[in-house]
Structures are given as C-alpha cells and as structure tokens.
Tab-separated table of C-alpha atoms in Angstrom:
chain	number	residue	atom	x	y	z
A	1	UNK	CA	75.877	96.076	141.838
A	2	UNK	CA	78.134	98.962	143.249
A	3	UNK	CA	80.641	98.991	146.047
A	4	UNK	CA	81.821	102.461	146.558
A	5	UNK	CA	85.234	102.615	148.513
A	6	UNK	CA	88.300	104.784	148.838
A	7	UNK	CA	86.170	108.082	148.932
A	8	UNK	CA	87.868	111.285	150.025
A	9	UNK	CA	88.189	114.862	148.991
A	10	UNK	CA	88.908	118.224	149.866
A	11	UNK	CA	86.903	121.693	150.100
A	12	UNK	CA	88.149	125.277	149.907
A	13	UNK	CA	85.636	128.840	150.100
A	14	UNK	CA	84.350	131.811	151.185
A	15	UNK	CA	81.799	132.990	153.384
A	16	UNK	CA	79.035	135.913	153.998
A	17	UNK	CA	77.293	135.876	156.862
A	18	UNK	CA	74.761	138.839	157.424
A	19	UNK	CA	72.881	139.537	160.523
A	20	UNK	CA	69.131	139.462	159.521
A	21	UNK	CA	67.208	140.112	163.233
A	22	UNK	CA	68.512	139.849	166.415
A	23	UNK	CA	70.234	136.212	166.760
A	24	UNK	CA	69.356	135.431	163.177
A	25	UNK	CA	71.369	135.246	160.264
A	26	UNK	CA	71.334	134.458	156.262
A	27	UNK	CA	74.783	132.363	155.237
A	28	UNK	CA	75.724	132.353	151.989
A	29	UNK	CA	78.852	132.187	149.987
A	30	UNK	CA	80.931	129.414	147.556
A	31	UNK	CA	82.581	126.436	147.745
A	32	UNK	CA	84.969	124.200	145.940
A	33	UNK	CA	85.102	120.516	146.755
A	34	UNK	CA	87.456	118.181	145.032
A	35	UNK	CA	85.792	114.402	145.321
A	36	UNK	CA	87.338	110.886	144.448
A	37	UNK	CA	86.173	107.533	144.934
A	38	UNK	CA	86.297	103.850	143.745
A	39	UNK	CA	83.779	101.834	142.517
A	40	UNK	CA	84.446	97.887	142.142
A	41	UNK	CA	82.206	94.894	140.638
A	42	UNK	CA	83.345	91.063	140.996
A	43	UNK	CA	80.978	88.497	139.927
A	44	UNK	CA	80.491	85.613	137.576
A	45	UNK	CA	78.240	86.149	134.608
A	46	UNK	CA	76.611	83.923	132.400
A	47	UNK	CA	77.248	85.719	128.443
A	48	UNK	CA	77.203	85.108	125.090
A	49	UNK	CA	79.935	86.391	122.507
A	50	UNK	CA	78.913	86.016	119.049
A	51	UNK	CA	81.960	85.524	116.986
A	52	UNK	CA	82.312	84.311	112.858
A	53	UNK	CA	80.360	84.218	110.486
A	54	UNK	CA	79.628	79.815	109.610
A	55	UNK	CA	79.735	78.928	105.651
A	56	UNK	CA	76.345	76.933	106.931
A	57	UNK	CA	74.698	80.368	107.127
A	58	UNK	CA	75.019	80.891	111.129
A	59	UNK	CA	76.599	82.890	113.624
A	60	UNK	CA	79.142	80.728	116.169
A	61	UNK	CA	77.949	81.781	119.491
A	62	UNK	CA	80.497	81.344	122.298
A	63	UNK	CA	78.363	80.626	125.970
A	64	UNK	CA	79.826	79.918	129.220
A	65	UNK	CA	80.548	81.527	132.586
A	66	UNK	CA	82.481	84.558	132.991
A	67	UNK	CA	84.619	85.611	135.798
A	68	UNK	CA	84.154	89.573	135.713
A	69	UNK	CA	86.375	91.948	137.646
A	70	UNK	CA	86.094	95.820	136.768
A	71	UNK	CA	87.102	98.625	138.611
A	72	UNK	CA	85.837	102.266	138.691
A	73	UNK	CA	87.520	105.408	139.204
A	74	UNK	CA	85.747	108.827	139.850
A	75	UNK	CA	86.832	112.049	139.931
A	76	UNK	CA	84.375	115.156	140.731
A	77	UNK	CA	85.238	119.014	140.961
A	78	UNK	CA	82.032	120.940	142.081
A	79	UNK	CA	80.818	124.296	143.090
A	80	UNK	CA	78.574	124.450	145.813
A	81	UNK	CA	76.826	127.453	146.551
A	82	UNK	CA	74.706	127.263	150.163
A	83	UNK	CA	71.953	129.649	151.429
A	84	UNK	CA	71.761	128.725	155.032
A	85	UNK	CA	69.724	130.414	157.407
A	86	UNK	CA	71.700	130.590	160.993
A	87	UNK	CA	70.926	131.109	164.960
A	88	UNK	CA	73.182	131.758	167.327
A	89	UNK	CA	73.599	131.293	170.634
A	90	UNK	CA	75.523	133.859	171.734
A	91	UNK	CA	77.758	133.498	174.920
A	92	UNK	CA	79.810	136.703	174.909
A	93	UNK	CA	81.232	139.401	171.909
A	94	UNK	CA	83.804	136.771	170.681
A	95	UNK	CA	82.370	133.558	171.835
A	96	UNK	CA	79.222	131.669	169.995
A	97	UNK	CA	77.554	128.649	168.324
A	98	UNK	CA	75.793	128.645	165.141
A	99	UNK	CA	73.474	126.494	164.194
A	100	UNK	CA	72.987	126.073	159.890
A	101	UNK	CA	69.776	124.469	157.803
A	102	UNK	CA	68.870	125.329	154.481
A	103	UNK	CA	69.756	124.328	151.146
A	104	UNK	CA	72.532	124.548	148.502
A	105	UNK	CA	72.868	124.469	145.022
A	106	UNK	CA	75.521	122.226	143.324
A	107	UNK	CA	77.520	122.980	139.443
A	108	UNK	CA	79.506	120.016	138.480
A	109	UNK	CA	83.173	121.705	137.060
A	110	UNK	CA	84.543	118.354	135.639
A	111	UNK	CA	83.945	114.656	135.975
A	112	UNK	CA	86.011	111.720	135.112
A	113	UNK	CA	85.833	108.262	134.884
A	114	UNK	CA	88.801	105.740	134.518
A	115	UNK	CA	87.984	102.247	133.878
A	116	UNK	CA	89.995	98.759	133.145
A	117	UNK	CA	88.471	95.456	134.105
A	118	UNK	CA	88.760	91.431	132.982
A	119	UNK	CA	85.995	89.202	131.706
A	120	UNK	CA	87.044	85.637	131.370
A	121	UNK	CA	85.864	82.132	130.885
A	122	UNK	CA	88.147	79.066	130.564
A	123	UNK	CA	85.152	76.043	128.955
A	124	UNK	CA	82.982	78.376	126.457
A	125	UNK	CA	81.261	76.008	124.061
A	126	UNK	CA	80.100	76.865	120.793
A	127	UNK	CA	76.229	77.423	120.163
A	128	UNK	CA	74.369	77.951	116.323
A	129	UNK	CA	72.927	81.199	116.133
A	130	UNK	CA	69.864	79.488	114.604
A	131	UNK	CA	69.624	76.746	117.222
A	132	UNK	CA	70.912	77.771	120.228
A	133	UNK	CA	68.295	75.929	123.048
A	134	UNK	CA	69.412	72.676	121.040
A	135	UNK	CA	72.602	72.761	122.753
A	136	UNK	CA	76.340	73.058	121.632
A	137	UNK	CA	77.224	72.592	118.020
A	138	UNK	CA	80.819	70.983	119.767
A	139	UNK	CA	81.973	69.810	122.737
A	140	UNK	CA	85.642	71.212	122.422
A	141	UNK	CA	85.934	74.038	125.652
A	142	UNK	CA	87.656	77.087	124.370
A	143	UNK	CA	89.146	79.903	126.618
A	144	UNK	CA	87.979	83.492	125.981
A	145	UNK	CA	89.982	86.577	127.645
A	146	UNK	CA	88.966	90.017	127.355
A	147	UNK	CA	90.813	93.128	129.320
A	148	UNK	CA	88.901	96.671	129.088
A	149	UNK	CA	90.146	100.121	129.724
A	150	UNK	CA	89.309	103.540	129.307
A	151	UNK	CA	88.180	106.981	130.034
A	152	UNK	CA	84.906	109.057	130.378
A	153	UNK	CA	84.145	112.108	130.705
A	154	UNK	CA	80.598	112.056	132.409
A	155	UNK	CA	79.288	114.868	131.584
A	156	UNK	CA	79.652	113.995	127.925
A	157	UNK	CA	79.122	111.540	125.784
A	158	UNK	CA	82.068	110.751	124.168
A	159	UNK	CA	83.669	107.072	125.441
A	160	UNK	CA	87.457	105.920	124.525
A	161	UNK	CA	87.918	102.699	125.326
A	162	UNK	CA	90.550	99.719	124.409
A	163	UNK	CA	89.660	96.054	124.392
A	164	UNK	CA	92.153	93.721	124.328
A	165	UNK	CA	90.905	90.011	122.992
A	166	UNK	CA	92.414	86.539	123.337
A	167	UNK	CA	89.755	83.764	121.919
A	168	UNK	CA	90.833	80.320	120.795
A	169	UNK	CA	94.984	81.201	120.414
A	170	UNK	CA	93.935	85.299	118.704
A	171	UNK	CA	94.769	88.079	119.802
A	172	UNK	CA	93.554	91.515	118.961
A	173	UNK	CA	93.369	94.957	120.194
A	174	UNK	CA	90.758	97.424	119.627
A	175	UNK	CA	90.653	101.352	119.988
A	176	UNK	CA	86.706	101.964	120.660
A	177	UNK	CA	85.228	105.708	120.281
A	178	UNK	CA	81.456	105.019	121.141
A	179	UNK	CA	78.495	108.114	121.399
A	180	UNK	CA	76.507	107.176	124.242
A	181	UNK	CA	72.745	108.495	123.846
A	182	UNK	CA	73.212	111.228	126.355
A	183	UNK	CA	75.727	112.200	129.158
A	184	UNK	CA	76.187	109.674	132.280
A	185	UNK	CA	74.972	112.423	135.023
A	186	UNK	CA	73.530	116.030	135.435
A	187	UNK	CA	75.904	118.745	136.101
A	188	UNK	CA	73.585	120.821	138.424
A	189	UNK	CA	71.902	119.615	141.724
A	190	UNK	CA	70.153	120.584	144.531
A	191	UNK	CA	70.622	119.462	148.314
A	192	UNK	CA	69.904	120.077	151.944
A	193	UNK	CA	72.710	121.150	154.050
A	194	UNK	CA	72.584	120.886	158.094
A	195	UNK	CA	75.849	121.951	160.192
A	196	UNK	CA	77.097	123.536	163.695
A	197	UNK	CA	79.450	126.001	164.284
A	198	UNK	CA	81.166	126.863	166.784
A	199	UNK	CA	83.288	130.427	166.396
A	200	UNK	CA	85.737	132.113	168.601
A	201	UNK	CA	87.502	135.480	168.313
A	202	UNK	CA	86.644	134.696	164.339
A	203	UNK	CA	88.662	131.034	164.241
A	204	UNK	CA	85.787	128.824	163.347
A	205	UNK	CA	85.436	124.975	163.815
A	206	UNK	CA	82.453	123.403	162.778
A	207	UNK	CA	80.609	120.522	161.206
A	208	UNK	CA	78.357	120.046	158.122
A	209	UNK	CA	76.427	117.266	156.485
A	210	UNK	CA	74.982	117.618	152.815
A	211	UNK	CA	72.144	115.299	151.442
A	212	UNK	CA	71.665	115.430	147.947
A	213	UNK	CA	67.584	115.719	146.960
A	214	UNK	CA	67.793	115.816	143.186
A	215	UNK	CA	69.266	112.723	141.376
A	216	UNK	CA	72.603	112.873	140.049
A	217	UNK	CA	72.461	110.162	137.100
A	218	UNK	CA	70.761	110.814	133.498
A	219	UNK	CA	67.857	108.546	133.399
A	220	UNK	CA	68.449	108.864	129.385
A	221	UNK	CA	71.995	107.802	129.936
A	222	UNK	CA	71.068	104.590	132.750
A	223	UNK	CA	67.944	103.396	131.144
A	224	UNK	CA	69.278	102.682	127.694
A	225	UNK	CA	71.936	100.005	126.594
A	226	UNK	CA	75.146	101.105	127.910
A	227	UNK	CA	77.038	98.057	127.036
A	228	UNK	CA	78.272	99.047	123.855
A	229	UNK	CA	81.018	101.170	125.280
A	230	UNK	CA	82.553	97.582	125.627
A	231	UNK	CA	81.855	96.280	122.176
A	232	UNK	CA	78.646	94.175	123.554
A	233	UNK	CA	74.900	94.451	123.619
A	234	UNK	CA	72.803	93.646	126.653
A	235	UNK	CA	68.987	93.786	127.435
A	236	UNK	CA	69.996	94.152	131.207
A	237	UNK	CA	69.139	97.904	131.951
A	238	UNK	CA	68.937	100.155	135.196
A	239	UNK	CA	65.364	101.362	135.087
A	240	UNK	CA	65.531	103.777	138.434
A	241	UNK	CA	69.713	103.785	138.991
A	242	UNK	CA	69.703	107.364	141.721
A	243	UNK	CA	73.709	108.569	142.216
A	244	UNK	CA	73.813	111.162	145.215
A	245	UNK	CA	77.200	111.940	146.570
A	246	UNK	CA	76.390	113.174	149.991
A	247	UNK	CA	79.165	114.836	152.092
A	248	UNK	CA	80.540	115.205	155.960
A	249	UNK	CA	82.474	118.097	156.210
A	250	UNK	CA	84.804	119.152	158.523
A	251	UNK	CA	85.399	122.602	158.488
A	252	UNK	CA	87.659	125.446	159.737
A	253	UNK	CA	87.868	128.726	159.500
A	254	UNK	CA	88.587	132.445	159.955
A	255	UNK	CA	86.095	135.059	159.350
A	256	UNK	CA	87.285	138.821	159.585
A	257	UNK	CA	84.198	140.097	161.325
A	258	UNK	CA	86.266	141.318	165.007
C-alpha cells in the first residue's frame, strides 16, 4: 500500500511559439521541474525471521506480528519537452487566450530515494525449520527490533542500506550494498499535456495539467523480490505496480514577442 503526501515542486523554461495558420499555433520549448514527495506505510505484518543455526540440524524460526512503520522520500529532477498545438482567441494586438493540447516527452535528470523505517514485534515464538505447522518449539515470547535506513538512486541499481538489529538482548548493525535485478523506474516517458493561457502585452498567466500515458516503474524491477534490500526474502510481489507522477502547473510568464 502507498500513501503519497507532502508533494510539491517547482518548474523553470523556455518557450517557442510559432504561428502556423491564421489563429493556429505549434508550442514547443523545455522545461525543468524539480519534484518531491513522501510516501508512508503503517501496518502490522505477520513474518518470519530465520535466525541460528540448531545443533539438532534446524533453523530457529522467529514468527509473530510485526508493527511496521517506513517512510519514503522522493526526489525527481526532469526535463520535459512539450509539442503543443495552440488556438487563440484573439481579442485585440496585445490581448488573447490560448488554448494548449498535445503531448510531451519526459527525461528523468536524477532520482532519489531516502528511506528509514521500524519493524517490531514484542511475543515472537520460536518455530523448527523442519516442523513449523506443528507449532512453537517454546513458549518463551522474545522481542525482535529492527530499524532500516538508506538511500537509492532509482535509476540504478545500486542499494546502501543499514539495519540495525536488537533480538533476544543482541545488538548488531549492518552496512548492506545489494544489486537489485534492474533499476526501480524508466528515465524517459511520454504524457498528454492540456492548459489555458491567457497573455497580455507578453505577461502570461496560465494553467496546465500533465497526465502521464507511459508507466513510470520497471516491471523487471517491481515484479521480482525486492525485499532483499532489507536483508529478507518475500514471495509477496507487485505483478502490475504503474507510478505516474502527473502535474498541475501554475504558470507565469513573459514572452518577448511585442
């Protein structure tokens, strides 16, 4: 599950805007757009950690609920470049609305993810790796306390990571480099981009939304086991996970045309 908060961001370009026939025109021109948002995930989870090695010939398998609380930070830097065609209605020589459809292309500069998170449990029992549907091999509760953080870049697929572990009175800390088997997300896309502007003596104030078409997220990234990057294994996977970041824009400008 994702809960996307905190988003905001910036964008900065130029434009050309050439008169095609009569009140029609072709827009083009690039844009930089600086994005940030938060991603948070708070549930309890049912897991396994398999710990020691028994003298018996088993693995002690620690199962219980765990109270998970992770947090996601994103930063994007993208080029956008649009080719709009554009009608105006034209009201006098320095006085006009535009009207903008048509679609843009998208180049991912750099993107970052931060990440620290919990996972705790305060009654994990202990399980036999060759019995476990036979119940626990004890019924002393032990606490288990994990703490996660790290950095991604996601157009790679390098992960650093450091887990900090308290189980049963240890603790430990762990630097984690981990290969994923391709990068997170795709650096180019391609959207639709609708807008109005309306332009004055050249000042320009206008409006634009973007809808992404393509699918931002690697399908070889999201469909695999991504778990690892915290030192676990899972079978849970994201068959079909889509990541669009469409944009409102608010936008004003000058353009040196009087």
């Amino acid at each position: 599950d994702v809960n996307y908060s905190s988003q905001s961001g910036f964008s900065i370009g130029a434009v050309l805007d050439l008169r095609v026939y009569k009140n029609w025109y072709i827009k083009t021109g690039v844009d930089y757009t600086h994005l940030q948002y938060t991603n948070s995930f708070n549930a309890d989870v049912d897991r396994s950690v398999q710990q020691e090695f028994n003298a018996g010939g088993y693995y002690v398998v620690y199962k219980g609920a765990f109270q998970n609380t992770f947090k996601e930070k994103y930063k994007f830097d993208f080029l956008s470049i649009p080719l709009l065609a554009s009608y105006r209605f034209v009201f006098d020589k320095r006085n006009n609305l535009q009207l903008d459809l048509g679609p843009v292309v998208n180049f991912a500069i750099t993107g970052k993810m931060n990440f620290e998170g919990n996972s705790s449990s305060d009654d994990v029992l202990p399980y036999s790796s060759l019995y476990l549907d036979d119940g626990p091999i004890s019924s002393n509760r032990s606490p288990e306390y994990m703490r996660f953080t790290g950095e991604m870049n996601l157009f790679n697929t390098k992960v650093t990571n450091t887990t900090t572990s308290s189980e049963r009175g240890m603790h430990r800390d762990f630097l984690n480099e981990y290969t994923a088997v391709a990068a997170p997300y795709n650096r180019v896309g391609l959207g639709l981009r609708v807008g109005a502007t309306y332009e004055y003596a050249g000042i320009q104030v206008g409006v634009a939304y973007t809808h992404m078409l393509t699918n931002m997220a690697n399908d070889s990234f999201w469909n695999s086991e991504r778990l690892p990057i915290f030192g676990q294994t899972s079978d849970v996977l994201m068959a079909g996970y889509k990541h669009k970041i469409n944009t409102l824009e608010l936008k004003v400008g000058y353009i040196f045309r009087y």
